[in-house]
mmCIF file of C-alpha atoms in Angstrom:
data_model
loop_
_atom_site.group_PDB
_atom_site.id
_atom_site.type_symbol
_atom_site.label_atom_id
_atom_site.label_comp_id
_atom_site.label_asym_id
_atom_site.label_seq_id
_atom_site.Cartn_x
_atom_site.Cartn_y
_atom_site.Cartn_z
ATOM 1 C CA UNK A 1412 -62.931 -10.441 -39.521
ATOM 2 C CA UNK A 1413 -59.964 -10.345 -36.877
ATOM 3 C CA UNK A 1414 -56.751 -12.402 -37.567
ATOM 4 C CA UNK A 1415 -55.656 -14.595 -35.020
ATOM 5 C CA UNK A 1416 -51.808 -14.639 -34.420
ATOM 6 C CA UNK A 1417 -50.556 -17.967 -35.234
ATOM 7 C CA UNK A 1418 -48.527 -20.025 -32.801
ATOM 8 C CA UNK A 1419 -45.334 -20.167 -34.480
ATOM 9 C CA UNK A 1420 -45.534 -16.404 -34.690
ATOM 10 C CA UNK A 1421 -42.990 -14.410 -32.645
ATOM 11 C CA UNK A 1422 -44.456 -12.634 -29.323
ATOM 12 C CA UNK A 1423 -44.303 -9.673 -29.524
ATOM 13 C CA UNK A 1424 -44.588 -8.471 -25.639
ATOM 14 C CA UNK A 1425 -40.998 -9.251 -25.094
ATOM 15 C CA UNK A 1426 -39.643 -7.329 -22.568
ATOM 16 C CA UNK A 1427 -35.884 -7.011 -21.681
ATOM 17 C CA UNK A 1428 -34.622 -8.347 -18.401
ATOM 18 C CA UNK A 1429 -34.224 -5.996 -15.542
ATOM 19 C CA UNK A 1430 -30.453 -5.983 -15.289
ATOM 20 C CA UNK A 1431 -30.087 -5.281 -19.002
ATOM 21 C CA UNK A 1432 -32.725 -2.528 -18.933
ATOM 22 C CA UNK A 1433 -30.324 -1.344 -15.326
ATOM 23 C CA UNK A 1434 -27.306 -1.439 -17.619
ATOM 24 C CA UNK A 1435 -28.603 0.166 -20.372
ATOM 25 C CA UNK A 1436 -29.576 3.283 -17.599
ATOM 26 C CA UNK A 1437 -26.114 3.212 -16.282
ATOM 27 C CA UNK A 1438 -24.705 3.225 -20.124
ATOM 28 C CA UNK A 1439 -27.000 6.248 -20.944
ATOM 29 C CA UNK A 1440 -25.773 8.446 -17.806
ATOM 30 C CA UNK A 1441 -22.250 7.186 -18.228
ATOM 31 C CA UNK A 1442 -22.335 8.673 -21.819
ATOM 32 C CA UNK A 1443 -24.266 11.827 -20.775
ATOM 33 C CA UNK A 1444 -21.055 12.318 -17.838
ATOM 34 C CA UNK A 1445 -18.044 10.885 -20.024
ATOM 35 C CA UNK A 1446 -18.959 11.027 -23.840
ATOM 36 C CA UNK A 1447 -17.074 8.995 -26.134
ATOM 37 C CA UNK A 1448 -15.289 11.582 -27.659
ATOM 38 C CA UNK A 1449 -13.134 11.705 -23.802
ATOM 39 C CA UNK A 1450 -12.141 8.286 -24.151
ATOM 40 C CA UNK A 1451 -8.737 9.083 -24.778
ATOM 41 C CA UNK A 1452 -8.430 10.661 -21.646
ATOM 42 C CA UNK A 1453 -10.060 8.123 -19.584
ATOM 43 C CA UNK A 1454 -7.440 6.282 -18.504
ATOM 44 C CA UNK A 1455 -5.713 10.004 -16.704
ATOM 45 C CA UNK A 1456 -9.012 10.381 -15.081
ATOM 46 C CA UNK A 1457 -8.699 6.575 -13.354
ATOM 47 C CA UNK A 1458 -5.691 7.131 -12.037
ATOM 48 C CA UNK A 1459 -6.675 11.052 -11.149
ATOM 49 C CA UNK A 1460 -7.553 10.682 -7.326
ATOM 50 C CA UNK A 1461 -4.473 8.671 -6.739
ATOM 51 C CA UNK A 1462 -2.716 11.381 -8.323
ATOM 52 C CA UNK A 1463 -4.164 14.176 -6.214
ATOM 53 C CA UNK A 1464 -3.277 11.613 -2.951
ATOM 54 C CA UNK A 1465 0.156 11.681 -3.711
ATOM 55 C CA UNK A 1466 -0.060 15.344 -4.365
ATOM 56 C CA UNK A 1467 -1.067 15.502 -0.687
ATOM 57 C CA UNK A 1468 1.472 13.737 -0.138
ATOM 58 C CA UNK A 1469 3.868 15.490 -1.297
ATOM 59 C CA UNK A 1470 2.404 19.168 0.128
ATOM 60 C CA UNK A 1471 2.478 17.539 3.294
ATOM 61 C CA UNK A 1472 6.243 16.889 3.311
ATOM 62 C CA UNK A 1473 6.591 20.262 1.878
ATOM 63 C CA UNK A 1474 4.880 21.422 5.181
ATOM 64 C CA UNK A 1475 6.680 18.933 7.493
ATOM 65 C CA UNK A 1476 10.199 20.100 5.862
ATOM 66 C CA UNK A 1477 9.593 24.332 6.374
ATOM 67 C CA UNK A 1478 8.051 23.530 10.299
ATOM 68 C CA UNK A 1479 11.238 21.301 10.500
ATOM 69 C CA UNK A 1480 13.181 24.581 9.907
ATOM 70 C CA UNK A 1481 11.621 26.468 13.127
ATOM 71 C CA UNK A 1482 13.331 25.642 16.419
ATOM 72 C CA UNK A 1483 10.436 25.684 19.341
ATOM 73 C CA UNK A 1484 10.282 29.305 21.552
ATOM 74 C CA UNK A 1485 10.279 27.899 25.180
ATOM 75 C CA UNK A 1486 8.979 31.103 25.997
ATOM 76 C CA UNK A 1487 5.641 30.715 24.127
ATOM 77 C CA UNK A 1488 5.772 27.328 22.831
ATOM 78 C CA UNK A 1489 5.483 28.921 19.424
ATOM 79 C CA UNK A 1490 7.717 27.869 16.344
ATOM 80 C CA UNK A 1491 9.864 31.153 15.377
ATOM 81 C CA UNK A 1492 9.839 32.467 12.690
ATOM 82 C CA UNK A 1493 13.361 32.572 11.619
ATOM 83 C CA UNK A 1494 15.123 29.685 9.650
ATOM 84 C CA UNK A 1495 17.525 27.562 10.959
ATOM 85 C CA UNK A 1496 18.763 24.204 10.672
ATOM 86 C CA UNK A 1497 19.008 23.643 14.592
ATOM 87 C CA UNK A 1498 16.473 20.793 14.815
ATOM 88 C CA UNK A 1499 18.762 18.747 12.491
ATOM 89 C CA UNK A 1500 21.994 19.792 14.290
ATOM 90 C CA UNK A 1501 19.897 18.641 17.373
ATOM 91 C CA UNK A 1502 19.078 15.083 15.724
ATOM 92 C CA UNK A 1503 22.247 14.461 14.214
ATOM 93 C CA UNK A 1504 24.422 15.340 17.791
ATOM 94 C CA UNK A 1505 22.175 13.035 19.586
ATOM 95 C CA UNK A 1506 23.086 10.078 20.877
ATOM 96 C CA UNK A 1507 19.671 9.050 21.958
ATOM 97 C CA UNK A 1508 18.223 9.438 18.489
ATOM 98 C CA UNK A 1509 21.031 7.609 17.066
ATOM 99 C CA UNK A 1510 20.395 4.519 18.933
ATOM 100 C CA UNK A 1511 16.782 4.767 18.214
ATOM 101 C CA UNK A 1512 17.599 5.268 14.585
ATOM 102 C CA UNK A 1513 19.704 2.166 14.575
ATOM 103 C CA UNK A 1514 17.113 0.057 16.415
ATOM 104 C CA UNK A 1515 14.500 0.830 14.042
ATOM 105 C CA UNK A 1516 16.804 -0.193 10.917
ATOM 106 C CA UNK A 1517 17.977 -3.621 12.807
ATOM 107 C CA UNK A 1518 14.586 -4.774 14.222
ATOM 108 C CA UNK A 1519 13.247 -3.905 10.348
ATOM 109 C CA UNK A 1520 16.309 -6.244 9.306
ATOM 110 C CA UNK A 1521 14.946 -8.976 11.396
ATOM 111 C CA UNK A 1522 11.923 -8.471 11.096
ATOM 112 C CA UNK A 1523 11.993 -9.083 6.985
ATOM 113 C CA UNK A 1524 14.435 -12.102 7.682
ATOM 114 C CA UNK A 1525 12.355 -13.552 9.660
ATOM 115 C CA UNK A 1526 8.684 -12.939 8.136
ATOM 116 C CA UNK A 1527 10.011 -14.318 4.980
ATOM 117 C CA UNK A 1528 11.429 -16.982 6.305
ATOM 118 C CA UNK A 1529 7.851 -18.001 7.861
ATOM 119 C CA UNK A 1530 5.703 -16.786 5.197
ATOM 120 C CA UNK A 1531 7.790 -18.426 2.059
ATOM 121 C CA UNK A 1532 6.535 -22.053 3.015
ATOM 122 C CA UNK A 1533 3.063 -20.538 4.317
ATOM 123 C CA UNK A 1534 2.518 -19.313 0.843
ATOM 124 C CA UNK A 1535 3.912 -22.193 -0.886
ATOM 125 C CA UNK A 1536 1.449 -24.980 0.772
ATOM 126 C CA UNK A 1537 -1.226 -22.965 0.752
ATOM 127 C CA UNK A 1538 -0.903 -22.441 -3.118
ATOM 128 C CA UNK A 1539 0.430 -25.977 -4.024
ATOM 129 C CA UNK A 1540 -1.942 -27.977 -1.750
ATOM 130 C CA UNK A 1541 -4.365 -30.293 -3.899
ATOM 131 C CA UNK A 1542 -7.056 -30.490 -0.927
ATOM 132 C CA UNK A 1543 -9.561 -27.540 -1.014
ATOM 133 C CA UNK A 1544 -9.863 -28.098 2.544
ATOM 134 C CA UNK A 1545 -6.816 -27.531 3.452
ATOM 135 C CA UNK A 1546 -6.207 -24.272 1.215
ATOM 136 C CA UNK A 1547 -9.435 -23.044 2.684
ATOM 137 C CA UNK A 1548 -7.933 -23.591 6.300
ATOM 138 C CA UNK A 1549 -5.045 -21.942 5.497
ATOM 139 C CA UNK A 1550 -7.079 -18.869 3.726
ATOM 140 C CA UNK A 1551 -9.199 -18.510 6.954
ATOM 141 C CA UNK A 1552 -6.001 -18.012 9.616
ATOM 142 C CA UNK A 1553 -3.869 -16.007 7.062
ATOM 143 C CA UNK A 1554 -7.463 -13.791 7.018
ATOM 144 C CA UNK A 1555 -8.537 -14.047 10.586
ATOM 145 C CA UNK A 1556 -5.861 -11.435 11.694
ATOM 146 C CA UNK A 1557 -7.150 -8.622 9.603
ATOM 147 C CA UNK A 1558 -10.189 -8.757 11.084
ATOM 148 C CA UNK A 1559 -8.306 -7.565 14.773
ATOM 149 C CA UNK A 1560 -6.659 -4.263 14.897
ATOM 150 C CA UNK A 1561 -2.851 -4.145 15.633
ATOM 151 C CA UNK A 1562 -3.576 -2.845 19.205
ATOM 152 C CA UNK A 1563 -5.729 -5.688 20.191
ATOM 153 C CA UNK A 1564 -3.301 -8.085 18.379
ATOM 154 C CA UNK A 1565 -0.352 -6.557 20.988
ATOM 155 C CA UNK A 1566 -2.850 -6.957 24.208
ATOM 156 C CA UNK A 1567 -3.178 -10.573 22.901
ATOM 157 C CA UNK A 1568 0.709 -11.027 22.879
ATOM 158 C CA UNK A 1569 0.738 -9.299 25.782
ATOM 159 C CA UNK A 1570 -1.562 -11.968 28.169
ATOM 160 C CA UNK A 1571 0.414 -14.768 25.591
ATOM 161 C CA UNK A 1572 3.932 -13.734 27.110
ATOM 162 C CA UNK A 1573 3.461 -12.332 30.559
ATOM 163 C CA UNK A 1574 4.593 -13.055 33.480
ATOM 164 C CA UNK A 1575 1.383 -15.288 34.339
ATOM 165 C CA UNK A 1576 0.580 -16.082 30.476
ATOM 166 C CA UNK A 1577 0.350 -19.041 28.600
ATOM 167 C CA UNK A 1578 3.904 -19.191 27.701
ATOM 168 C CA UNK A 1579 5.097 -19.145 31.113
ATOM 169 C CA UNK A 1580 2.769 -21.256 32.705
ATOM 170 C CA UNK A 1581 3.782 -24.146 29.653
ATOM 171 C CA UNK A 1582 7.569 -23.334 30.762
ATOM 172 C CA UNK A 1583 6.421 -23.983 34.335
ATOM 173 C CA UNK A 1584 5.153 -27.831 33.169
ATOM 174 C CA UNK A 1585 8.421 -28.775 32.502
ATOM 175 C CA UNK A 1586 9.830 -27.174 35.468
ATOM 176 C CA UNK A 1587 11.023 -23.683 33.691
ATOM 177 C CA UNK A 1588 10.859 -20.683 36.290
ATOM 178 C CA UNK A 1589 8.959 -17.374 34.634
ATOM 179 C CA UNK A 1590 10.593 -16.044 32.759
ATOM 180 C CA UNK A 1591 11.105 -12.393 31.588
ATOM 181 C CA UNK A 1592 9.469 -12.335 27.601
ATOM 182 C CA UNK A 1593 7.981 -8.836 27.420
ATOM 183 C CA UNK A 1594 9.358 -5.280 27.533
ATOM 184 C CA UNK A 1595 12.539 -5.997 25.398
ATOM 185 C CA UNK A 1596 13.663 -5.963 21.836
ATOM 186 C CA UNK A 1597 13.172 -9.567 20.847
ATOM 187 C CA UNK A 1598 9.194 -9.376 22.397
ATOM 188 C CA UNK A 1599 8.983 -6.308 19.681
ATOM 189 C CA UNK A 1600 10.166 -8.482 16.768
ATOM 190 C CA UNK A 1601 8.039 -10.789 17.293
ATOM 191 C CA UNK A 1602 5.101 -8.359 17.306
ATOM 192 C CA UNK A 1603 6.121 -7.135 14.503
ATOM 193 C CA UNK A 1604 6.945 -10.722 12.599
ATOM 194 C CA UNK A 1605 3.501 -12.149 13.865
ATOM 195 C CA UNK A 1606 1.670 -8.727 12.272
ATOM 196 C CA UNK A 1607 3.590 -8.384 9.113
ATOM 197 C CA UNK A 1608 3.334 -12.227 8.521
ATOM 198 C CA UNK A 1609 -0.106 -12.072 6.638
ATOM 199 C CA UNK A 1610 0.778 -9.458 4.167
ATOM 200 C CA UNK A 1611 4.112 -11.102 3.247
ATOM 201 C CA UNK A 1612 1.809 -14.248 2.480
ATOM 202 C CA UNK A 1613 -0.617 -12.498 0.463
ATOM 203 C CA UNK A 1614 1.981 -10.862 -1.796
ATOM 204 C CA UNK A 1615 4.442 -13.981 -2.044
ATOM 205 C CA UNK A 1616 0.992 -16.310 -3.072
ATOM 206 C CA UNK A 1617 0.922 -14.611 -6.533
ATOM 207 C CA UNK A 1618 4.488 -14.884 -7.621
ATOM 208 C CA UNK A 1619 4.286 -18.398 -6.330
ATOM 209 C CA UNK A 1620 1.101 -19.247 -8.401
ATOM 210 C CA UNK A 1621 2.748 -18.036 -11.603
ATOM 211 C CA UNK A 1622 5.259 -20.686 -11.124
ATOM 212 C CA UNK A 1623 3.977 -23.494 -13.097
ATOM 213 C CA UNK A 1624 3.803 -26.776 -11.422
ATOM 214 C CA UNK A 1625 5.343 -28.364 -14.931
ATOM 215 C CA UNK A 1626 8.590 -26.428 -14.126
ATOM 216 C CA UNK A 1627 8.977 -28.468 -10.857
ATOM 217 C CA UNK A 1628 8.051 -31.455 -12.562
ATOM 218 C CA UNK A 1629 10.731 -31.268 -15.489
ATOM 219 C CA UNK A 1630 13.593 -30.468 -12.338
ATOM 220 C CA UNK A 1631 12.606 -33.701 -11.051
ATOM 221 C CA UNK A 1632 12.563 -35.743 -14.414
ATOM 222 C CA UNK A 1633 16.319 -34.242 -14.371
ATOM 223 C CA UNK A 1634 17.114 -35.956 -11.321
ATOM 224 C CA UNK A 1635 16.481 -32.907 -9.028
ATOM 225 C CA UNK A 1636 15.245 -33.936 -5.633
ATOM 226 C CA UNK A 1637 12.617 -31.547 -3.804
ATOM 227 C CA UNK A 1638 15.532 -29.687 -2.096
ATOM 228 C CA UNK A 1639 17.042 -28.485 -5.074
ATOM 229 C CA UNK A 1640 13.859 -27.997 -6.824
ATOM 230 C CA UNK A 1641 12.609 -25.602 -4.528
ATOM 231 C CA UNK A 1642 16.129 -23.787 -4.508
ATOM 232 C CA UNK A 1643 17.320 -23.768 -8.232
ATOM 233 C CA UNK A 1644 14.069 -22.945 -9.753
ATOM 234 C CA UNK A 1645 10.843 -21.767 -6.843
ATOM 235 C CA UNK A 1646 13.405 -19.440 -5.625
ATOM 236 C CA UNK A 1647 14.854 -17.528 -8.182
ATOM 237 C CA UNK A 1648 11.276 -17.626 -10.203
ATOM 238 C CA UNK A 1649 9.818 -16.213 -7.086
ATOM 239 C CA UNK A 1650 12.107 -13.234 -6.555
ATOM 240 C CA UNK A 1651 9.546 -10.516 -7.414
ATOM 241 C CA UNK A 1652 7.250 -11.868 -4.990
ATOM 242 C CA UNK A 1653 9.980 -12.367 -2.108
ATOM 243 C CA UNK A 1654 11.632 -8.345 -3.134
ATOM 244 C CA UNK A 1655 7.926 -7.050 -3.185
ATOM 245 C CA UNK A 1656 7.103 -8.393 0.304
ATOM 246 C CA UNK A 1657 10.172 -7.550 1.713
ATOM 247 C CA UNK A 1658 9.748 -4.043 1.086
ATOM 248 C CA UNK A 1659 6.516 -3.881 2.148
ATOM 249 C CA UNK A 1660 7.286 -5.325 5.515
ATOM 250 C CA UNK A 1661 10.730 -3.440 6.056
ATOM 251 C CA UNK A 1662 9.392 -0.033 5.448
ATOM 252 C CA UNK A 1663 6.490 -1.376 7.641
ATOM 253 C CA UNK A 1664 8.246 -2.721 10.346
ATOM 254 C CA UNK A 1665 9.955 0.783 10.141
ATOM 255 C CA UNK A 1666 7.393 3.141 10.628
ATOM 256 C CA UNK A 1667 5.429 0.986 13.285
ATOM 257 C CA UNK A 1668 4.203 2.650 16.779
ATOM 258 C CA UNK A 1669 2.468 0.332 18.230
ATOM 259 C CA UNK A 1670 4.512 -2.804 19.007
ATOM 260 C CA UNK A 1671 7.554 -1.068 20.056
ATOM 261 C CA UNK A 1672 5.471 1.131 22.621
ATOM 262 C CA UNK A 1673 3.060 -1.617 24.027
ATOM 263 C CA UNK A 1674 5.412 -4.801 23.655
ATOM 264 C CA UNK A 1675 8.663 -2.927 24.787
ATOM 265 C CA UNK A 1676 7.753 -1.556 27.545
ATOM 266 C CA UNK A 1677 8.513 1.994 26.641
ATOM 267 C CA UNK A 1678 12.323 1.030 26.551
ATOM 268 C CA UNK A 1679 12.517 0.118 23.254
ATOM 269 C CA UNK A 1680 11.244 2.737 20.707
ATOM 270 C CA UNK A 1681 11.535 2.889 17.335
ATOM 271 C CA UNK A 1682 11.806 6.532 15.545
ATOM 272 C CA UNK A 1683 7.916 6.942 15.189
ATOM 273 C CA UNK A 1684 7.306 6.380 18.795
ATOM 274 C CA UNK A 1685 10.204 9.105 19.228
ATOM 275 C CA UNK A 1686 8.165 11.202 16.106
ATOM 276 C CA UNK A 1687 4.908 10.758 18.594
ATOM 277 C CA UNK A 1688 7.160 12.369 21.845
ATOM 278 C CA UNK A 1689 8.335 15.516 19.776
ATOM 279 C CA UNK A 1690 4.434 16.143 18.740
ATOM 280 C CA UNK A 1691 2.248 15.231 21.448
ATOM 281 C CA UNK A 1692 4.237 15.512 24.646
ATOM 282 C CA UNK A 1693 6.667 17.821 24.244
ATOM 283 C CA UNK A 1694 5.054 20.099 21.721
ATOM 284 C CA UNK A 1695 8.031 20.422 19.782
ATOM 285 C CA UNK A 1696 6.879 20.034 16.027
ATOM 286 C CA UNK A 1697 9.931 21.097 14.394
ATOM 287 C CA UNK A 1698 12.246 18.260 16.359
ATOM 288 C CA UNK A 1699 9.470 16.018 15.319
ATOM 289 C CA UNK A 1700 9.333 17.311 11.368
ATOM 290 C CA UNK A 1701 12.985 16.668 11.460
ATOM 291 C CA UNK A 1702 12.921 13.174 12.828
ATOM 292 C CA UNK A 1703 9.392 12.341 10.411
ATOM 293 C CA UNK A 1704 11.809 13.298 7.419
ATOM 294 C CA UNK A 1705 14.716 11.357 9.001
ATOM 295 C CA UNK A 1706 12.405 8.060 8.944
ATOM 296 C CA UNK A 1707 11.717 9.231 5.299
ATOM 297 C CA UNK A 1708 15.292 9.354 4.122
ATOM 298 C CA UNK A 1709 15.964 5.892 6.256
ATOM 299 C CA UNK A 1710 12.596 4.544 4.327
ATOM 300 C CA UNK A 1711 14.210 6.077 0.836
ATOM 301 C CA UNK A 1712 17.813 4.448 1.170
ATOM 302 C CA UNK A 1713 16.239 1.207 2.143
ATOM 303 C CA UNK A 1714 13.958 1.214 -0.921
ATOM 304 C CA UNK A 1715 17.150 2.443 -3.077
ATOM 305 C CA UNK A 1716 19.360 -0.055 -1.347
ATOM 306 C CA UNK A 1717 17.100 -2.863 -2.560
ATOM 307 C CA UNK A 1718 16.777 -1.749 -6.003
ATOM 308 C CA UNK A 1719 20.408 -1.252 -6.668
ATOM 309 C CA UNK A 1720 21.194 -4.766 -5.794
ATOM 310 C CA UNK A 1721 17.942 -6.744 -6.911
ATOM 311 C CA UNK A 1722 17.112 -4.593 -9.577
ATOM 312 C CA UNK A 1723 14.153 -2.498 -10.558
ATOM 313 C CA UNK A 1724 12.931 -5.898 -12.743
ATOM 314 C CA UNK A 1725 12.086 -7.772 -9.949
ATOM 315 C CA UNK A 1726 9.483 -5.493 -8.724
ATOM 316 C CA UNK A 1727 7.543 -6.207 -11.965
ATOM 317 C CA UNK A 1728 8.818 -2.422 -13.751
ATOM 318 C CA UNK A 1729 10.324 -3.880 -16.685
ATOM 319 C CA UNK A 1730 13.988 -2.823 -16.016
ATOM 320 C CA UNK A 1731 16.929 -5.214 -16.710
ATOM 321 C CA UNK A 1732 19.208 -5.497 -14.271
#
């Protein structure tokens, strides 16, 4: 006579959920292409293909530096073949490239002075704010400019500040002629302030969240007002953030093309709009090599510059100043 399975008893068609069954799959091939025995080595393979893109890196400098070596045959328009360092005697006795060299460093001075200064108290209400709603808000504008590509962002500043814009048309309510605010150096730093402004936010937002709110709290049981708060103890605790996004928008700011060749009117380049000339217009790649590996060096020394007076440290490496 048949038993019947009491009611207590477990079931036995138990069946595994579908995303454990899925993980176990993925587990299985995983171990079939990396078997445990490689785990040692698995943190060089993670970091592997960012390896090999600085490699490319690298063998493309190696490339820039022997075309920069080859002085252009007007004759052919073909690099010759002999060495020389006549590009960089070229570059270094020019006057032109001297000022552009010069601009480029300035309006990346201003440019980090400037985004900081906007981007410091950006970051700091969007990451102190109690009201979701207004963190949100602040999320969705510092996002919103991502989604529109640098060139569109320029032909925006561009109907903003011409002649017949929205800036000069306010001017003209209060009885302000038009007034020039394109095709100069100031309308290019503030293209570049108003693009970099969103990445200095995003990296000064961490650093300012690892501030903990009790540290502000015990400078005010001290007698600290808000002032000195924010100056003896948010600044100084925020340096890594503050060297971080500096860095990121001065060597930024530095290499850009676009806002110094649409907002400046053509008057007003920077070394990479010079780079562009060498390449594209005038076919001269080894002038343009040696002015790519000029706005290398100027990149290097500013990077150096930083570290020697803030200190490695601050960038999160682990050095003592």
């Amino acid at each position: 006579m048949p038993v019947t399975p009491s009611k207590d008893a477990p079931s036995t068609d138990f069946r595994y959920p579908l995303r454990w069954r899925v993980m176990d799959a993925l587990n299985f091939m995983l171990d079939k292409f990396w078997p445990a025995r490689m785990s040692p080595y698995t943190g060089w393979a993670l970091i592997m293909p960012a390896l090999l893109l600085v490699g490319l890196l690298v063998l493309g400098l190696f490339k820039m530096a022997d075309s920069s070596l080859h002085t252009l045959d007007r004759s052919t328009f073909m690099q010759s073949e002999a060495y020389t360092l006549e590009n960089y005697q070229t570059v270094m006795d020019s006057a032109t490239y001297a000022r552009v060299a010069l601009r480029s460093v300035y309006a990346a001075g201003l440019t980090v002075f400037f985004t900081l200064l906007l981007a410091l108290p950006y970051a700091y209400i969007m990451v102190r704010t109690t009201s979701s709603l207004v963190r949100k808000a602040l999320l969705v504008i510092l996002f919103l400019p991502f989604f529109i590509g640098q060139v569109v962002r320029a032909y925006g500043l561009l109907i903003i500040l011409g002649t017949t814009g929205v800036a000069n048309n306010a001017l003209g309510l209060v009885g302000i002629e038009p007034i020039r605010l394109l095709f100069n150096f100031p309308a290019v730093v503030f293209g570049l302030v108003q693009y970099m402004l969103p990445f200095a936010v995003l990296m000064l937002a961490p650093a300012l969240t690892a501030i903990p709110r009790e540290t502000e709290t015990a400078a005010s049981s001290l007698g600290a007002n808000w002032v000195q708060s924010f100056r003896h103890v948010v600044l100084p605790m925020a340096k890594p953030g503050l060297i971080g996004a500096g860095l990121v928008v001065g060597t930024l700011a530095l290499t850009d093309f676009a806002m110094p060749a649409m907002l400046g009117g053509g008057s007003q380049d920077f070394i990479a709009n010079a780079i562009y000339d060498q390449f594209f217009r005038t076919a001269d790649q080894g002038l343009g090599a040696a002015l790519a590996l000029l706005l290398v060096v100027l990149g290097s020394l500013f990077v150096g510059v930083v570290i020697a007076i803030f200190g490695a440290g601050t960038l999160g490496m682990g050095a003592k100043k």
